[in-house]
XYZ file of C-alpha atoms in Angstrom:
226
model
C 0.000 0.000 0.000
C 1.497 3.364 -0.760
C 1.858 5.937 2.080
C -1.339 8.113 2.456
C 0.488 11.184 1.443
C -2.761 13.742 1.363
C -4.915 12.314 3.877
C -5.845 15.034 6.038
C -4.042 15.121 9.425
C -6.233 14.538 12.371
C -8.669 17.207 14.188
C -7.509 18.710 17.078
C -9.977 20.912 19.654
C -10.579 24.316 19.531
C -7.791 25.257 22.366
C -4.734 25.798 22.931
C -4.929 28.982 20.610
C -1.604 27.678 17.829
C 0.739 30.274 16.736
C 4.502 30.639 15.480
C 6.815 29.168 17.801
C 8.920 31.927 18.220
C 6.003 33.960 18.927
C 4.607 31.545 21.867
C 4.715 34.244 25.374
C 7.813 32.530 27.474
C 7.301 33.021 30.985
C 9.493 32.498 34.050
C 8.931 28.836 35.554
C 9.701 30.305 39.090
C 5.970 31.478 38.594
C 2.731 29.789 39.759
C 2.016 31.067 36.417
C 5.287 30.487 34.440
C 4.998 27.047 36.116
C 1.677 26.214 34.667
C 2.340 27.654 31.565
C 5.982 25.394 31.145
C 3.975 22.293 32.205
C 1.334 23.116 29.593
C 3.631 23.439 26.780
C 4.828 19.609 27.683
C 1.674 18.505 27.849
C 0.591 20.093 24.296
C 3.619 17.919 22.870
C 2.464 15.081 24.529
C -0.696 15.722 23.201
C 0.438 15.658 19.591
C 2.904 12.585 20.082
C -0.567 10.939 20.407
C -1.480 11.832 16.971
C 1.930 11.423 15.526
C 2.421 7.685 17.090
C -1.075 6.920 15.540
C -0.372 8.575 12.578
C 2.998 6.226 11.961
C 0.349 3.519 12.162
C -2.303 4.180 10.063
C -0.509 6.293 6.899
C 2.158 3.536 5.761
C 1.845 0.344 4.651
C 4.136 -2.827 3.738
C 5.516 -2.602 7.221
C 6.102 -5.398 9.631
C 3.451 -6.292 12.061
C 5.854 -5.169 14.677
C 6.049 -1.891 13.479
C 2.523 -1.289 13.914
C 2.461 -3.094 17.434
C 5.673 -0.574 18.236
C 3.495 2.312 17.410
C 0.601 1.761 19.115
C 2.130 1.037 22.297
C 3.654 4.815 22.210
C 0.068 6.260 21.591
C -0.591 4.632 24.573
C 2.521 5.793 26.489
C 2.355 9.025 25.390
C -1.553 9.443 25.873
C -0.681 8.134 29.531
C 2.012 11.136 29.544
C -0.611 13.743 28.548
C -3.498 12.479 31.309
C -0.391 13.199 34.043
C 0.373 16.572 33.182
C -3.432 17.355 32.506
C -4.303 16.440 35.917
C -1.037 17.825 37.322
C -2.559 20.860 35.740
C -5.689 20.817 36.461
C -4.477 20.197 40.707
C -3.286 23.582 40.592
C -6.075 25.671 39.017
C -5.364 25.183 35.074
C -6.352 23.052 32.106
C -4.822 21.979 28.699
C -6.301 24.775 26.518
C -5.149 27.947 28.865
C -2.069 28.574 27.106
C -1.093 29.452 23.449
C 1.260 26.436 21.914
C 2.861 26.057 18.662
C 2.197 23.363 16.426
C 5.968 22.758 15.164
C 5.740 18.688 15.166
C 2.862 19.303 13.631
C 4.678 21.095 10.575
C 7.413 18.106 10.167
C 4.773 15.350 10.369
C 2.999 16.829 7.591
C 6.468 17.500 5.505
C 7.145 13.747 5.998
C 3.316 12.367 5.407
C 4.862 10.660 1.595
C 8.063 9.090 3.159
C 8.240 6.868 5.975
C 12.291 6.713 6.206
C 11.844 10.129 6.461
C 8.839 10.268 9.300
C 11.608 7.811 11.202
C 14.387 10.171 11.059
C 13.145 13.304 11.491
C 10.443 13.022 13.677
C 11.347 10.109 16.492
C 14.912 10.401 16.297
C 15.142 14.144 15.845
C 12.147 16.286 16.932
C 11.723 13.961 19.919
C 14.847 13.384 20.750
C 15.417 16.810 21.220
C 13.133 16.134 24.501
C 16.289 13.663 26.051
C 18.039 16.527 26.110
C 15.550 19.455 27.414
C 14.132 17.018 30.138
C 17.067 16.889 32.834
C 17.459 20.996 32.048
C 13.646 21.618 32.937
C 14.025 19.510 35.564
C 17.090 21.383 36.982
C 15.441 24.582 36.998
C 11.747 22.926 38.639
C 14.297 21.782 41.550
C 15.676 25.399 41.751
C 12.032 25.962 42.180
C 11.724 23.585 45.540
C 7.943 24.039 45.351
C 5.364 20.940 46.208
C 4.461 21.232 42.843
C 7.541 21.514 41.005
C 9.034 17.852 42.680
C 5.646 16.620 41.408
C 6.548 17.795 38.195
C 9.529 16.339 38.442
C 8.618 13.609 39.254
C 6.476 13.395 36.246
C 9.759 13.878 33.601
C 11.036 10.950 35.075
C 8.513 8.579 33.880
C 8.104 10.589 30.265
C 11.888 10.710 30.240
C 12.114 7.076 30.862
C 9.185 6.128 28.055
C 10.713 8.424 26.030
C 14.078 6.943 25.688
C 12.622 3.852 24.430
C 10.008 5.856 21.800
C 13.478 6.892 20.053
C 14.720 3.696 20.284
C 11.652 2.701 18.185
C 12.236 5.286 15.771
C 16.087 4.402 15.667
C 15.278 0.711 15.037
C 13.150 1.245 12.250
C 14.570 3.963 10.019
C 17.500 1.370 10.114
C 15.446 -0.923 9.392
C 14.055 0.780 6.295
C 17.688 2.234 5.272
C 18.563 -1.213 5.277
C 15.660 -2.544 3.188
C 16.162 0.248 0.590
C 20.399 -0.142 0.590
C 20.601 3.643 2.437
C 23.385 4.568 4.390
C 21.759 5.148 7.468
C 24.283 8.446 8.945
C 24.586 9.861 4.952
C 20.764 9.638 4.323
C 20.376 11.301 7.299
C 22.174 14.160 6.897
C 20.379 14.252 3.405
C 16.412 14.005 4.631
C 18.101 17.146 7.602
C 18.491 19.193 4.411
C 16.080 18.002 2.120
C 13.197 18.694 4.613
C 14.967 21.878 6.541
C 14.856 20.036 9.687
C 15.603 21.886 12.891
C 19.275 22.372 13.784
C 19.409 20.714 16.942
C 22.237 22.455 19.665
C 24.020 21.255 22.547
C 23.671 20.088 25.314
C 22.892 17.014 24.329
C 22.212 13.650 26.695
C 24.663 11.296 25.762
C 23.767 8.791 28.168
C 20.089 9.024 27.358
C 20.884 9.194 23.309
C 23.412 6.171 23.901
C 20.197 4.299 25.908
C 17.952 5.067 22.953
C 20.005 3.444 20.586
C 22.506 5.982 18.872
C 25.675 5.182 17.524
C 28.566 6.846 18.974
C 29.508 8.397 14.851
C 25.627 9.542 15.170
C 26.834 11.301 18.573
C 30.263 12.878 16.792
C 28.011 13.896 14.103
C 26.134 15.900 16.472
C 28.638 17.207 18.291
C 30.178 18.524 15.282
């Protein structure tokens, strides 16, 4: 079956209000405010990892059965995720919907819809893993915080840092997979689909440890490091 390339991406509700990312308000997360409105923005990426796990499933064919099983256990994971944070929210006077979020996932899901190697390496193993290395940062600064609810919160990361490591792995394991199948070098093809699709630039620091756990190779890590 050929990859649903203009089927419509999913609906999403009328809130959060969507707008440029750079545009997004950024607000101090040593605020009751700034706090909710940090937690918010993790839970509106959770939120869309739903979708884009899903989406993996239903758009390609001709994969293995255990791609599909992959897949759908991360929609689960990551819709477990989202019903944290929403209640975390919701204990301290705040739903998902209160806060303008950008929808820059979103943007590289749709770029990808016609090309599954591509969805694998740009998505999984680059948009998300960007989240291994912003998790233990966030965290850093909601300990600076030493509020009840900021240990909660961190407490939170742990478990989505956890699941997440092993959501890149899945994206890691097939996009070799598939640069196998089609005789791609999996490190040159990469840096290709980066250009060909003006994927983000991603910047240090970056999690080694966590990266390492999820499955990259240590000429992946020199490539990002240089």
């Amino acid at each position: 079956m050929e990859p649903l390339a203009n089927a419509p991406l999913p609906g999403r509700p009328a809130r959060p209000l969507l707008m440029e990312q750079l545009k997004v308000p950024r607000r101090s997360p040593f605020t009751p405010d700034g706090h909710a409105a940090l937690m918010h923005a993790i839970a509106h990426i959770e939120f869309n990892a739903i979708n884009l796990a899903l989406d993996a499933v239903w758009r390609f064919g001709d994969m293995p059965d255990a791609y599909y099983r992959d897949w759908m256990r991360v929609a689960f994971e990551e819709a477990t995720h989202f019903c944290l944070l929403r209640t975390h929210l919701q204990t301290i006077g705040y739903d998902y919907g209160d806060f303008p979020a950008h929808n820059g996932l979103w943007e590289m899901t749709a770029k990808t819809s016609g090309d599954v190697v591509a969805r694998m390496a740009l998505v999984p193993r680059t948009l998300e893993a960007r989240g291994l290395d912003a998790t233990p940062l966030i965290q850093a600064k909601l300990r600076k915080a030493a509020t009840p609810q900021a240990r909660a919160a961190c407490q939170i990361l742990d478990t989505i840092l956890h699941d997440e490591i092993g959501h890149v792995a899945i994206g890691n394991h097939w996009y070799r997979w598939l640069c196998t199948r089609q005789g791609l070098e999996p490190v040159a093809h990469y840096r290709w689909l980066t250009q060909h699709y003006q994927a983000p630039r991603l910047k240090p620091p970056f999690n080694q440890t966590a990266r390492k756990q999820a499955g990259f190779s240590d000429e992946e890590l020199d490539a990002l490091l240089a």
